[in-house]
Coordinates of C-alpha atoms (C1' of nucleotides) in Angstrom, one line a residue:
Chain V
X1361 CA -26.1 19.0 55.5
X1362 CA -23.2 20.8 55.0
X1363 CA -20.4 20.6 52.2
X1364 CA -17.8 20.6 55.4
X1365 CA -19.4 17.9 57.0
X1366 CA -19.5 15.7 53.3
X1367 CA -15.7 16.6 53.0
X1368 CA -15.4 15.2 56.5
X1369 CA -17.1 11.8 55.9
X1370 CA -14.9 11.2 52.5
X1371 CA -12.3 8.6 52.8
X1372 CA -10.1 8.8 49.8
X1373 CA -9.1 5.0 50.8
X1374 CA -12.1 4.1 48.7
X1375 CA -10.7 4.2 45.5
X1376 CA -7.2 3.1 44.3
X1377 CA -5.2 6.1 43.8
X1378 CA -2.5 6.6 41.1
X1379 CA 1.2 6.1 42.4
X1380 CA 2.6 9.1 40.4
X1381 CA 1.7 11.8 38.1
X1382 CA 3.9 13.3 35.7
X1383 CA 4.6 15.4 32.9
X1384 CA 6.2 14.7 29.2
X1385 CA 6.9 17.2 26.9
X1386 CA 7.5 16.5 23.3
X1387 CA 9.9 19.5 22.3
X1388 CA 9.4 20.8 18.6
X1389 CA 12.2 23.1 16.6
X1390 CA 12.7 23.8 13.6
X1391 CA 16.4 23.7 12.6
X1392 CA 16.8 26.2 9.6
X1393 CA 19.8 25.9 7.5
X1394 CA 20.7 29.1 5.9
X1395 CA 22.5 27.0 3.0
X1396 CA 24.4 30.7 1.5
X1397 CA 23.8 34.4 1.9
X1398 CA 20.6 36.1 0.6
X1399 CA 18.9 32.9 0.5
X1400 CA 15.6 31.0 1.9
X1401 CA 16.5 29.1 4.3
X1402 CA 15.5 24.9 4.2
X1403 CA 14.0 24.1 7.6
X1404 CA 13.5 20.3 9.1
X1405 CA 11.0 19.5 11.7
X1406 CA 13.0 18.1 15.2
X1407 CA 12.4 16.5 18.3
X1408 CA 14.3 17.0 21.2
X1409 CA 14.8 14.2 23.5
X1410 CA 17.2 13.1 26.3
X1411 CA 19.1 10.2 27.2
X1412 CA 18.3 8.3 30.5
X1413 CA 21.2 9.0 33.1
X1414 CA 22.2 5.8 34.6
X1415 CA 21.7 7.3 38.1
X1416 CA 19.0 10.0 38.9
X1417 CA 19.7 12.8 41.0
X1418 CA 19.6 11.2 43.8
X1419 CA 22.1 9.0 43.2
X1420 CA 20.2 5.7 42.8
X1421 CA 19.5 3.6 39.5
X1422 CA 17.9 5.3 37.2
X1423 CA 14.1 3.3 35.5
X1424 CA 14.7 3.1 31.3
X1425 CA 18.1 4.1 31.9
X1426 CA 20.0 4.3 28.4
X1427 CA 17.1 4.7 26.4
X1428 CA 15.7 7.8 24.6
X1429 CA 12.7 9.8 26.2
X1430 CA 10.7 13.1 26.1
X1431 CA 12.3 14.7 28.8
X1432 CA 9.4 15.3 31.9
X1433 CA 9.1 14.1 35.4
X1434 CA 6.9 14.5 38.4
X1435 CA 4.3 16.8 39.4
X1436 CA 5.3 18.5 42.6
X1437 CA 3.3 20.4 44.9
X1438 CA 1.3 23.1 43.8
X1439 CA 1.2 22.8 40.4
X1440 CA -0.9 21.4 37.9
X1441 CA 0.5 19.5 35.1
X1442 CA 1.1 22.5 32.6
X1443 CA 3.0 24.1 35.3
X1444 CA 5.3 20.9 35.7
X1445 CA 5.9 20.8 31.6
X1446 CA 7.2 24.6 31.7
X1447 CA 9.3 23.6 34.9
X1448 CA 10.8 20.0 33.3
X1449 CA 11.5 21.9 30.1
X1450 CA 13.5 24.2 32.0
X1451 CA 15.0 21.7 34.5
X1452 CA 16.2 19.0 31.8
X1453 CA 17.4 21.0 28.8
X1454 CA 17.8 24.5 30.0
X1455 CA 15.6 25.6 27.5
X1456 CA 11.9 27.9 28.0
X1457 CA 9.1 26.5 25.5
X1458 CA 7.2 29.6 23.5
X1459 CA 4.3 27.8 23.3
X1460 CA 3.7 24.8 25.2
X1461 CA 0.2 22.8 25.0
X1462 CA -1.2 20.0 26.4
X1463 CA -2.4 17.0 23.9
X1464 CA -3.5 13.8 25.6
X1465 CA -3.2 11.6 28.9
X1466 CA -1.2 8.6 28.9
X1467 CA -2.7 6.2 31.6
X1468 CA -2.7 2.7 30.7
X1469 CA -2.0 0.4 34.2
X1470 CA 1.5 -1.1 33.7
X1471 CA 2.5 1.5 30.9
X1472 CA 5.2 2.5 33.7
X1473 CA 6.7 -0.4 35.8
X1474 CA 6.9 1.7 38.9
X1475 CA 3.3 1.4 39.2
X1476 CA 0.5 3.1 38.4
X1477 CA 1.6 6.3 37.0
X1478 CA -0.4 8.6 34.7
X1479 CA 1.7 11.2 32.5
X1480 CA 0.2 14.2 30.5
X1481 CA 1.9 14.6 27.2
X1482 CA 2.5 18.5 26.1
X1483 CA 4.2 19.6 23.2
X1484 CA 6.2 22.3 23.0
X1485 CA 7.5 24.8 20.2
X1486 CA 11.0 26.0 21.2
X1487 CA 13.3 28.4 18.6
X1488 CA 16.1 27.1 17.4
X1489 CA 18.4 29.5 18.5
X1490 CA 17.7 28.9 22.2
X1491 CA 18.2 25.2 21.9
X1492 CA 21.6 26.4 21.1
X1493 CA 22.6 26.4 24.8
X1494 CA 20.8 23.2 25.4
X1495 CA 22.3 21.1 28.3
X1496 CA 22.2 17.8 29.9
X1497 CA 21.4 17.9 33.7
X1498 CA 20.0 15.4 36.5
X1499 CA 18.1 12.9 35.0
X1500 CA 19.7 13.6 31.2
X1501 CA 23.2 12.2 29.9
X1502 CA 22.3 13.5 26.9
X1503 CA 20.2 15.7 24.9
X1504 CA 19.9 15.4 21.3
X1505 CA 17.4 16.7 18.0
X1506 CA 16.2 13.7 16.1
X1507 CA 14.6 15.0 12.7
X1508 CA 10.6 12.7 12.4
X1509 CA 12.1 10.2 10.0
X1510 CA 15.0 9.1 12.6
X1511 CA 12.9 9.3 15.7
X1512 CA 10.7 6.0 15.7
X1513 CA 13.7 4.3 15.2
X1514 CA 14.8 4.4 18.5
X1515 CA 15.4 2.6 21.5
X1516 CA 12.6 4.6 23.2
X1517 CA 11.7 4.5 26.8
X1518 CA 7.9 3.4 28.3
X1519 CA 5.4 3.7 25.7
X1520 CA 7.4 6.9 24.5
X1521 CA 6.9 5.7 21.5
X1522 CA 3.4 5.9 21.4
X1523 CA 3.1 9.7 22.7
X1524 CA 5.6 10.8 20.0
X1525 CA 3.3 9.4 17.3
X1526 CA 1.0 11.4 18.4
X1527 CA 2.5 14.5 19.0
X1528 CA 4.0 14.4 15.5
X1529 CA 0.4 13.9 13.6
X1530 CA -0.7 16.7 16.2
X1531 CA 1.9 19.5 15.4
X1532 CA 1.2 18.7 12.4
X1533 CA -2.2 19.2 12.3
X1534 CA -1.9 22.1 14.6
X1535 CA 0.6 24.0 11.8
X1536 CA -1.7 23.8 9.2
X1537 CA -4.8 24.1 10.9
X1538 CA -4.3 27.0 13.3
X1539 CA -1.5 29.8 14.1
X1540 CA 0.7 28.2 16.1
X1541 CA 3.2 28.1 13.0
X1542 CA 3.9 31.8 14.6
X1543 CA 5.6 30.5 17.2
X1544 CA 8.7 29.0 15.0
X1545 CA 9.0 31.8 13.6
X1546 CA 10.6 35.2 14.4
X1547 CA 7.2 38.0 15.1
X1548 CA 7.9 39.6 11.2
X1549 CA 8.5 37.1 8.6
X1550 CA 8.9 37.0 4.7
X1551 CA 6.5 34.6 2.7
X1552 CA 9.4 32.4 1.8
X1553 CA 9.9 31.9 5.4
X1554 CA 6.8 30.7 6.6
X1555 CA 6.3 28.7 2.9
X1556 CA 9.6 27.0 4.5
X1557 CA 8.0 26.3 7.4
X1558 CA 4.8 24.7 6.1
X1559 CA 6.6 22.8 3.9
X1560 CA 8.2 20.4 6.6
X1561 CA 4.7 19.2 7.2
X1562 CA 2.9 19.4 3.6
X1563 CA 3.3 19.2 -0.1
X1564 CA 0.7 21.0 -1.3
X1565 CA 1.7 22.6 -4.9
X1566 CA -0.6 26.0 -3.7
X1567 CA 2.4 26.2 -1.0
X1568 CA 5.1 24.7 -2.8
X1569 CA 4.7 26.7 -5.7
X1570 CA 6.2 30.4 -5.0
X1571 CA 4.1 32.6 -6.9
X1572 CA 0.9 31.3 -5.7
X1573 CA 2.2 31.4 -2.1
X1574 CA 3.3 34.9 -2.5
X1575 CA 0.1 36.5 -3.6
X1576 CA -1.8 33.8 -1.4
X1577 CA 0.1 35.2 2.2
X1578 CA -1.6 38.4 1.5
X1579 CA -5.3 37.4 1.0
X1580 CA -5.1 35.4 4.8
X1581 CA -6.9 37.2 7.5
X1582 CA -4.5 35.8 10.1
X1583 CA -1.6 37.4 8.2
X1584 CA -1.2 41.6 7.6
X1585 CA 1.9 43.1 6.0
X1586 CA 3.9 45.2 8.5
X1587 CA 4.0 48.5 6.7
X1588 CA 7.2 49.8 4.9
X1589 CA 9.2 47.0 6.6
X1590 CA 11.2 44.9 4.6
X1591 CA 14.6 42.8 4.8
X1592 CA 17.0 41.2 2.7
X1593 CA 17.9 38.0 4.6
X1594 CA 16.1 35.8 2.1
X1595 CA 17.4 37.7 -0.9
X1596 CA 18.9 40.2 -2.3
X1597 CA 15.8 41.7 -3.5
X1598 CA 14.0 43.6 -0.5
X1599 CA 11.5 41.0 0.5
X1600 CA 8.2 42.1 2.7
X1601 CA 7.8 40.9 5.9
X1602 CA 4.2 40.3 7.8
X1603 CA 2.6 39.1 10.8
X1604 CA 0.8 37.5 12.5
X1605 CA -2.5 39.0 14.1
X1606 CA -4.4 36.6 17.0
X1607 CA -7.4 35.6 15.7
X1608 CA -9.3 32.2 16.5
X1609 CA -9.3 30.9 13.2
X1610 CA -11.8 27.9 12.3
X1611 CA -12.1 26.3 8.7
X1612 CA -15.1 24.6 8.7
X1613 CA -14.6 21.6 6.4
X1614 CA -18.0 22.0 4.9
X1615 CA -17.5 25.5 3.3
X1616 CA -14.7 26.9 1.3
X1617 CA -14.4 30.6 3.1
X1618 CA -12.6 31.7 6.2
Chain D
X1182 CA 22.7 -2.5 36.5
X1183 CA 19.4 -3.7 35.7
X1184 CA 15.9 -2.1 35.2
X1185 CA 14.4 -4.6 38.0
X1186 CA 17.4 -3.6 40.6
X1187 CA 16.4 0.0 39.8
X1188 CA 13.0 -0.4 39.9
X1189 CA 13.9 -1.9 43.8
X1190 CA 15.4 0.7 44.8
X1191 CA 12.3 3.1 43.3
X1192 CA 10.7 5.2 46.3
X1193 CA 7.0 5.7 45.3
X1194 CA 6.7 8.4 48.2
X1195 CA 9.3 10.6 47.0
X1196 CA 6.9 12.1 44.9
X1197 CA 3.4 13.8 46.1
X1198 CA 0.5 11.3 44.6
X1199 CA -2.4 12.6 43.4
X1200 CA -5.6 11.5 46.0
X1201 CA -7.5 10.5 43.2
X1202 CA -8.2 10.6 39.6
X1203 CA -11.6 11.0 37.9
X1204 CA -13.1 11.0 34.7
X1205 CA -15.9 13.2 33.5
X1206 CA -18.3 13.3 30.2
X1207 CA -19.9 16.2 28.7
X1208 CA -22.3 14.1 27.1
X1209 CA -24.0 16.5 24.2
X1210 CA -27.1 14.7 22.1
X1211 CA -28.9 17.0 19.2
X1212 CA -32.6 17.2 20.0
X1213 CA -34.5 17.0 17.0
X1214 CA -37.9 18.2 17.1
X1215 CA -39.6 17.3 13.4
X1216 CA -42.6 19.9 13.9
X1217 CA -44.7 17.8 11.0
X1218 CA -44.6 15.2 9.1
X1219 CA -42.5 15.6 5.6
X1220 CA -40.0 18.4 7.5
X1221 CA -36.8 18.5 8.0
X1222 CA -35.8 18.6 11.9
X1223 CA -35.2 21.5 14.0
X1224 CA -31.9 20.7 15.9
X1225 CA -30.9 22.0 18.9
X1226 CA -27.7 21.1 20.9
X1227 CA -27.6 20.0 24.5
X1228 CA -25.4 18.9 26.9
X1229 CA -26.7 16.3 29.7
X1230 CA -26.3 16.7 33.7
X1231 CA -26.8 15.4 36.8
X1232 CA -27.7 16.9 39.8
X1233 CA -25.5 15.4 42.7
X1234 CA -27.4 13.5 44.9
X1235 CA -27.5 14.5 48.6
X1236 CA -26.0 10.5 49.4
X1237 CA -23.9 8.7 47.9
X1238 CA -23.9 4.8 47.1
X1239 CA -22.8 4.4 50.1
X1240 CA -24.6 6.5 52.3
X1241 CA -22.6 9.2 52.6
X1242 CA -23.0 12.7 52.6
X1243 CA -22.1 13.2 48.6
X1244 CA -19.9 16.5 48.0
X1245 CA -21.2 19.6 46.2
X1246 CA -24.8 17.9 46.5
X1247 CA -27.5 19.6 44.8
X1248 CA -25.6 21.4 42.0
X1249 CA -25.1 20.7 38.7
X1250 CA -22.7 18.8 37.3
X1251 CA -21.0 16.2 34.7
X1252 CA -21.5 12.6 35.0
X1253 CA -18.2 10.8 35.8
X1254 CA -16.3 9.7 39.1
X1255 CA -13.0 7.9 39.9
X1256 CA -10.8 5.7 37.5
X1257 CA -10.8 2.1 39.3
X1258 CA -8.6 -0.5 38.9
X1259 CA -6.6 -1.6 35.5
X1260 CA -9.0 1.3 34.3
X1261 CA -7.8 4.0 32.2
X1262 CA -9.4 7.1 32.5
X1263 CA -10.9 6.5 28.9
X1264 CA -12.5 3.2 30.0
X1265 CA -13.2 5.1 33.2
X1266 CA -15.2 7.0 31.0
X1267 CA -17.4 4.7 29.0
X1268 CA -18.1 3.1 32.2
X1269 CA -19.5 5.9 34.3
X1270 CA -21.5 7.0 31.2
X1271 CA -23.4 4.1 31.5
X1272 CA -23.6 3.8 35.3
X1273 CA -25.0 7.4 35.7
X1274 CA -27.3 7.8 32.8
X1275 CA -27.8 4.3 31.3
X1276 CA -26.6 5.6 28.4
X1277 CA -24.2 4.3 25.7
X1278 CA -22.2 6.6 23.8
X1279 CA -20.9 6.8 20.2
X1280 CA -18.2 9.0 20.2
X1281 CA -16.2 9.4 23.8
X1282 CA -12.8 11.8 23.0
X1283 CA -10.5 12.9 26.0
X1284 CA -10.0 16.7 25.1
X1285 CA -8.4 18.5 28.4
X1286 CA -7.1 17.3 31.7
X1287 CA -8.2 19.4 35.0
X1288 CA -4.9 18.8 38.0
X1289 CA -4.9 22.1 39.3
X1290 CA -4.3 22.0 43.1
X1291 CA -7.3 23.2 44.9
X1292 CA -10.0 22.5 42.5
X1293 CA -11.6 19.7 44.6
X1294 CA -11.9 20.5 48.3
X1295 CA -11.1 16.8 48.8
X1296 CA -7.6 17.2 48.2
X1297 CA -5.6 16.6 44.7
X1298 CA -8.3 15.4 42.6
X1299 CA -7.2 14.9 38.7
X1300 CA -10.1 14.7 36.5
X1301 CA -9.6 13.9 32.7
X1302 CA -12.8 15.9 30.7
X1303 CA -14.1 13.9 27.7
X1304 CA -16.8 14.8 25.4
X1305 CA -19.4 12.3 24.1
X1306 CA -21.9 12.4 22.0
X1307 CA -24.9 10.6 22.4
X1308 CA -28.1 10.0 20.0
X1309 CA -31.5 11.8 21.6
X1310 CA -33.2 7.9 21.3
X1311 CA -30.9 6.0 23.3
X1312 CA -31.2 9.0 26.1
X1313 CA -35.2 8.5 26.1
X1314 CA -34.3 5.5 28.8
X1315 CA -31.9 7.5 30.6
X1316 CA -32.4 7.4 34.3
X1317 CA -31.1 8.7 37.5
X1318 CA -29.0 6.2 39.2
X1319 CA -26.1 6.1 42.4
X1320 CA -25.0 9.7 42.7
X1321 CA -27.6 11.1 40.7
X1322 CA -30.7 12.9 42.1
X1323 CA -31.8 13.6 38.4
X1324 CA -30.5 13.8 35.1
X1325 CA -31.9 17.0 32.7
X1326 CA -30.5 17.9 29.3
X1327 CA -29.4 22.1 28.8
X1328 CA -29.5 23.8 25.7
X1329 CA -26.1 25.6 25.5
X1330 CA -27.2 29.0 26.3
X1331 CA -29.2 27.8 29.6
X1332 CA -26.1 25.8 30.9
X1333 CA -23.9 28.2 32.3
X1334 CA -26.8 30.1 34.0
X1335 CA -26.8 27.1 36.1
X1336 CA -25.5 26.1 39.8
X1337 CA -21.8 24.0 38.8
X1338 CA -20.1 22.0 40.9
X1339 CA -16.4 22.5 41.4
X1340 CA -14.9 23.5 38.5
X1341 CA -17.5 21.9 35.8
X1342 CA -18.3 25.7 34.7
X1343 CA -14.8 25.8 33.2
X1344 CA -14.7 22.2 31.8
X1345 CA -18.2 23.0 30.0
X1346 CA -17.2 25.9 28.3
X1347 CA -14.4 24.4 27.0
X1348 CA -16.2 21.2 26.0
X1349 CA -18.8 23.5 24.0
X1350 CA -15.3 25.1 22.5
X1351 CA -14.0 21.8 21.3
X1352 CA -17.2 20.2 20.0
X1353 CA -18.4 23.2 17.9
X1354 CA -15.1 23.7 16.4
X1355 CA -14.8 19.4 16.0
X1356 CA -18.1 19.7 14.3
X1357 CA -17.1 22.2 11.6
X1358 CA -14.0 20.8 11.2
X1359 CA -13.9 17.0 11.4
X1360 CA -16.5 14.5 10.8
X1361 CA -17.6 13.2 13.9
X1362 CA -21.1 15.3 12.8
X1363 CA -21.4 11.8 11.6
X1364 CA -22.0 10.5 15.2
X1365 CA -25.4 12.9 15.6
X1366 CA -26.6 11.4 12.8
X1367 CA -28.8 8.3 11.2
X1368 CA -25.7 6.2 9.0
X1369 CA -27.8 7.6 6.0
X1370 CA -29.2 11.3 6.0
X1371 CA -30.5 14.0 4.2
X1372 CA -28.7 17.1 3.4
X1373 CA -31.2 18.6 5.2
X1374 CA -30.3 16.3 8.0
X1375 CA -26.6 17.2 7.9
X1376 CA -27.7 21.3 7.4
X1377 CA -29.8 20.9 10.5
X1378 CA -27.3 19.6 12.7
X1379 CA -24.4 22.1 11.4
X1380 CA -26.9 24.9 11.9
X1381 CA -26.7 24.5 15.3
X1382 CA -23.0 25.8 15.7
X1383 CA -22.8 28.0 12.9
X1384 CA -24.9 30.5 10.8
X1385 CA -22.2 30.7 7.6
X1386 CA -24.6 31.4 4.7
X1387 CA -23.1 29.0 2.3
X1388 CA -24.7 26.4 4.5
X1389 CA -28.1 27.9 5.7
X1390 CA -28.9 28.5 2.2
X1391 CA -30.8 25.1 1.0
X1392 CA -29.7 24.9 -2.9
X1393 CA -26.3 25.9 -1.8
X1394 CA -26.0 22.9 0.9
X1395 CA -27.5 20.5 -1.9
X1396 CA -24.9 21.7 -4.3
X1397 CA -22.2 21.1 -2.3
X1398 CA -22.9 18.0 -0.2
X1399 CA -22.2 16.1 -3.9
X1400 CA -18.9 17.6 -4.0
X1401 CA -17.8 17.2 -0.1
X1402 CA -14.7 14.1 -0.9
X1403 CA -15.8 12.4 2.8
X1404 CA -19.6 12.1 1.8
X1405 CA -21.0 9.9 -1.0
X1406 CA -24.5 9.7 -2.6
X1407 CA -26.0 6.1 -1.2
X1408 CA -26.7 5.0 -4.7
X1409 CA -30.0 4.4 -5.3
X1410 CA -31.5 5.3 -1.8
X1411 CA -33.8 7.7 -0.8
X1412 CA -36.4 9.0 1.8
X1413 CA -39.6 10.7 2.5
X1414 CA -39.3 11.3 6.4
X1415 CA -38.0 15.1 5.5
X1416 CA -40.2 15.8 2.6
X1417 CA -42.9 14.2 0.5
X1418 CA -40.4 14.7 -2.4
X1419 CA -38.2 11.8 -2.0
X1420 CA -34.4 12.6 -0.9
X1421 CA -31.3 11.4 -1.7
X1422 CA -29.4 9.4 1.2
X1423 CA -25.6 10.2 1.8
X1424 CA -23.4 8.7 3.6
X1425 CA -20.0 9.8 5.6
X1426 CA -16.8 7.7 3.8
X1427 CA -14.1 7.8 6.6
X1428 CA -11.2 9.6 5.5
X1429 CA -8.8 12.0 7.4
X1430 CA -9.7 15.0 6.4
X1431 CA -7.2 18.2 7.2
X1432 CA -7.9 21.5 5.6
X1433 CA -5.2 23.6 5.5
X1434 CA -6.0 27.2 6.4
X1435 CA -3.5 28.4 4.1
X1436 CA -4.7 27.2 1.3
X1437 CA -8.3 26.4 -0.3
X1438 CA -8.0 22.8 -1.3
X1439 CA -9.1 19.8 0.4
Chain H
dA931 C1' -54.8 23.1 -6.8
dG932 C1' -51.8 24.1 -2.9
dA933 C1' -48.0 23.6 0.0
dA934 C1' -43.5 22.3 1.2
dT935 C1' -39.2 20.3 0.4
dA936 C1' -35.8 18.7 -3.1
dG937 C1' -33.4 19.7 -6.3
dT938 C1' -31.4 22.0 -11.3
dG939 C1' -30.2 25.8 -14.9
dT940 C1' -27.8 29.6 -15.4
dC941 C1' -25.5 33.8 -14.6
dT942 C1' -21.9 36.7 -12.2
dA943 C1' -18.1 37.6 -9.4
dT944 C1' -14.3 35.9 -7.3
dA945 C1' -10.5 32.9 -6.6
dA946 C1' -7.1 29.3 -7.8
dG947 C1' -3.3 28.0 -10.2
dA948 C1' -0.2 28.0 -14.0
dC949 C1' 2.9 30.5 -17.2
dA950 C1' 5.4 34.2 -18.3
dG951 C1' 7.4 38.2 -17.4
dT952 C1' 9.5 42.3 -14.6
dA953 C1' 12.1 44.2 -10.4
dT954 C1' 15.8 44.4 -7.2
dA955 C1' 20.3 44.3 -5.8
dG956 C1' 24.7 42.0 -4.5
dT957 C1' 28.6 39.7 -6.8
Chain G
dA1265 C1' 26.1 40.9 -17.1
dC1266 C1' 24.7 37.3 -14.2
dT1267 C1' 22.0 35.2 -10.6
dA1268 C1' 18.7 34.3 -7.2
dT1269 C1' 14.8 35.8 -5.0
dA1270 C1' 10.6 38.7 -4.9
dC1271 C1' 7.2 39.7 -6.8
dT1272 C1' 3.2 41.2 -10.8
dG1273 C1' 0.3 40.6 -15.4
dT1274 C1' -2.7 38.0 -17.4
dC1275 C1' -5.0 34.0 -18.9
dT1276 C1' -7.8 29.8 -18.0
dT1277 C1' -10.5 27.2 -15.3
dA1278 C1' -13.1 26.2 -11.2
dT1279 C1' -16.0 27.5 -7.5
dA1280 C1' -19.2 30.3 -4.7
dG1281 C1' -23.4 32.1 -4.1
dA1282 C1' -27.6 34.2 -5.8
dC1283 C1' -31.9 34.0 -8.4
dA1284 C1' -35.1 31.8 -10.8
dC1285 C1' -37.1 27.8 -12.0
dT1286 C1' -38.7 22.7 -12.2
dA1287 C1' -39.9 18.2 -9.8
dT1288 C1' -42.1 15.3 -6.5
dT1289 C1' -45.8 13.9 -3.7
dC1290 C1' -49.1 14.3 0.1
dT1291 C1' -53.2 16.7 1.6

DNA sequence: AGAATAGTGTCTATAAGACAGTATAGT
DNA sequence: ACTATACTGTCTTATAGACACTATTCT
């Protein structure tokens, strides 16, 4: 028997089917205050989120209006849900993610009161300096950077708060655990920026500590030194800059080498 | 206005809705073959299939019969798709599992001929004992374990080539770098448990080597000496029993530490 | 005794991390 | 000259990994 003839005898009546599926996108920058000339800069971990319009596009009342939420919305035709994230991100703060990555479903009946509606939570790793011309739009009546500590103290929308916890202990995992801290950063960095970086997720003194991070950034075989380039907007003292270089990196937690 | 008003004037059909929404489980299980008495195991990984039966349960011609596949099938109601999970695991190969973890969602259009099928891939792991009663059941003409390198000679259905290799991604990296290796094994093992099992997904020479392994399994901070326990069933010299403490362990690959 | 696994003693090379010092350049 | 950052020299201690050796216990 044919596969057209099994497609034919299918009735997708027999099983309930979900009454929406969406995408959320929990959007990541790193603000970096460049406190004086010629100096590190201090960088904080952020979350972007948006406001609930009291109407939607459409005109009608909005769901959760007035609380804060990842920005996201419904998967339209034709796309899966990572295609959704990249459009939402766009649509709802005018901004295009660098990196964005899916992390986990939300599907719990009645987490949504419109029914049953499943969302797939991404995270996302914008640069700062394109959040810059960050706008509200449709379903947003505002869009603002909450730094980790402020976040959960929210009036958050759904079980938003939920998803947020997790993408926080997953970007940082993700930072210190792969490459993606690359994408925060501009393509040639100096050691104090990316010891910046790290530090908004960790405390370890073999970061922390300066000189070991210095001679440390040039032992990592994700990391090379971009020959005879060098800048001066950490310091006045030429300061090296390096790279990244893509490869899959894995740390097994039972040995000590790369 | 109020959320219930809103939610009124909701439209559920403004949105496409997905025609259903699945779960599937790359169920893997370590083989252990212990050759002889007194000898540590050979391990090999596998992951478990089913071959789709040519009828359903209810009599119908069953899509994509005869290949190859991974157990699962649709979320039902008040169901998320992780319960969804632990539920057609046992339906389909009578099997409990230890460790079920949601790692990847498959939505894009076109990947099931029966129209907009989301499936939500899990991994479980599985001990080889409790598999010794699996059965075929339902959809299942016959359940078989693969070794890794046979699987992707095989006959898939849909899109489970994809989800497989990415399941064998996501456990082999898990296993070096969390703990859930604790879920292939006894509560108490041998370091020459533990090596056997990490041998199957890597070949790094501080962990192939036997006094190395020893060495270090008494300085791992997540595994303790069971004080006063040992056992004979890898050697006639008696070992020491270990034990997994469950702590979240991140290693940093920026720095050496734990 | 022999065989096989479980471990320990000890050495060498490398790395980690701390402390101190030098180098660079703008003000 | 002063200051802040970017390094480097060097020491101490810890760890990795190899080699050789001992220990246990069943056959």
């Amino acid at each position: 028997m044919s596969n057209q003839e099994a497609l034919n005898q299918y009735d997708s009546n027999l099983f309930r089917t979900p009454d929406g599926y969406t995408s959320d996108i929990a959007v990541f920058t790193i603000t970096s205050h460049q406190l004086a000339e010629f100096t590190p800069p201090k960088m904080t971990l952020k979350l972007m989120l948006i406001k609930r319009a009291l109407m939607n596009a459409e005109g009608q009342t909005n769901i959760e209006s007035g609380k804060w939420a990842l920005p996201g919305g419904f998967v339209q035709d034709d796309e899966s849900g990572y295609e959704a994230a990249e459009r939402e991100l766009v649509e709802e703060t005018g901004v295009k993610g660098l990196h964005i990555k899916h992390f986990s479903v939300y599907d719990k009946p009645g987490r949504d009161p419109r029914g049953w509606i499943i969302t797939n939570a991404h995270y996302a790793i914008v640069p700062e300096h394109t959040l810059s011309k960050r706008n509200a739009s449709d379903d947003a009546a505002e869009v603002a950077l909450f730094s980790i500590d402020e976040v959960l103290k929210l009036d958050l929308a759904f079980d938003h708060r939920d998803i947020i916890k997790d993408a926080i202990h997953k970007i940082t995992n993700d930072l210190l655990q792969t490459t993606v801290a690359q994408n925060f950063l501009p393509k040639h960095f100096t050691y104090s920026e990316l010891q910046a970086l790290l530090l908004t997720v960790t405390k370890d003194s073999s970061i922390s500590s300066d000189q070991s991070f210095a001679r440390k950034i040039k032992t990592l075989p994700f990391i090379q030194a971009v020959a005879g380039s060098k800048t001066q907007r950490t310091s006045k003292s030429p300061a090296q800059l390096y790279e990244f270089i893509d490869v899959d990196v894995v740390k097994p937690i039972y040995t000590a080498r790369y």
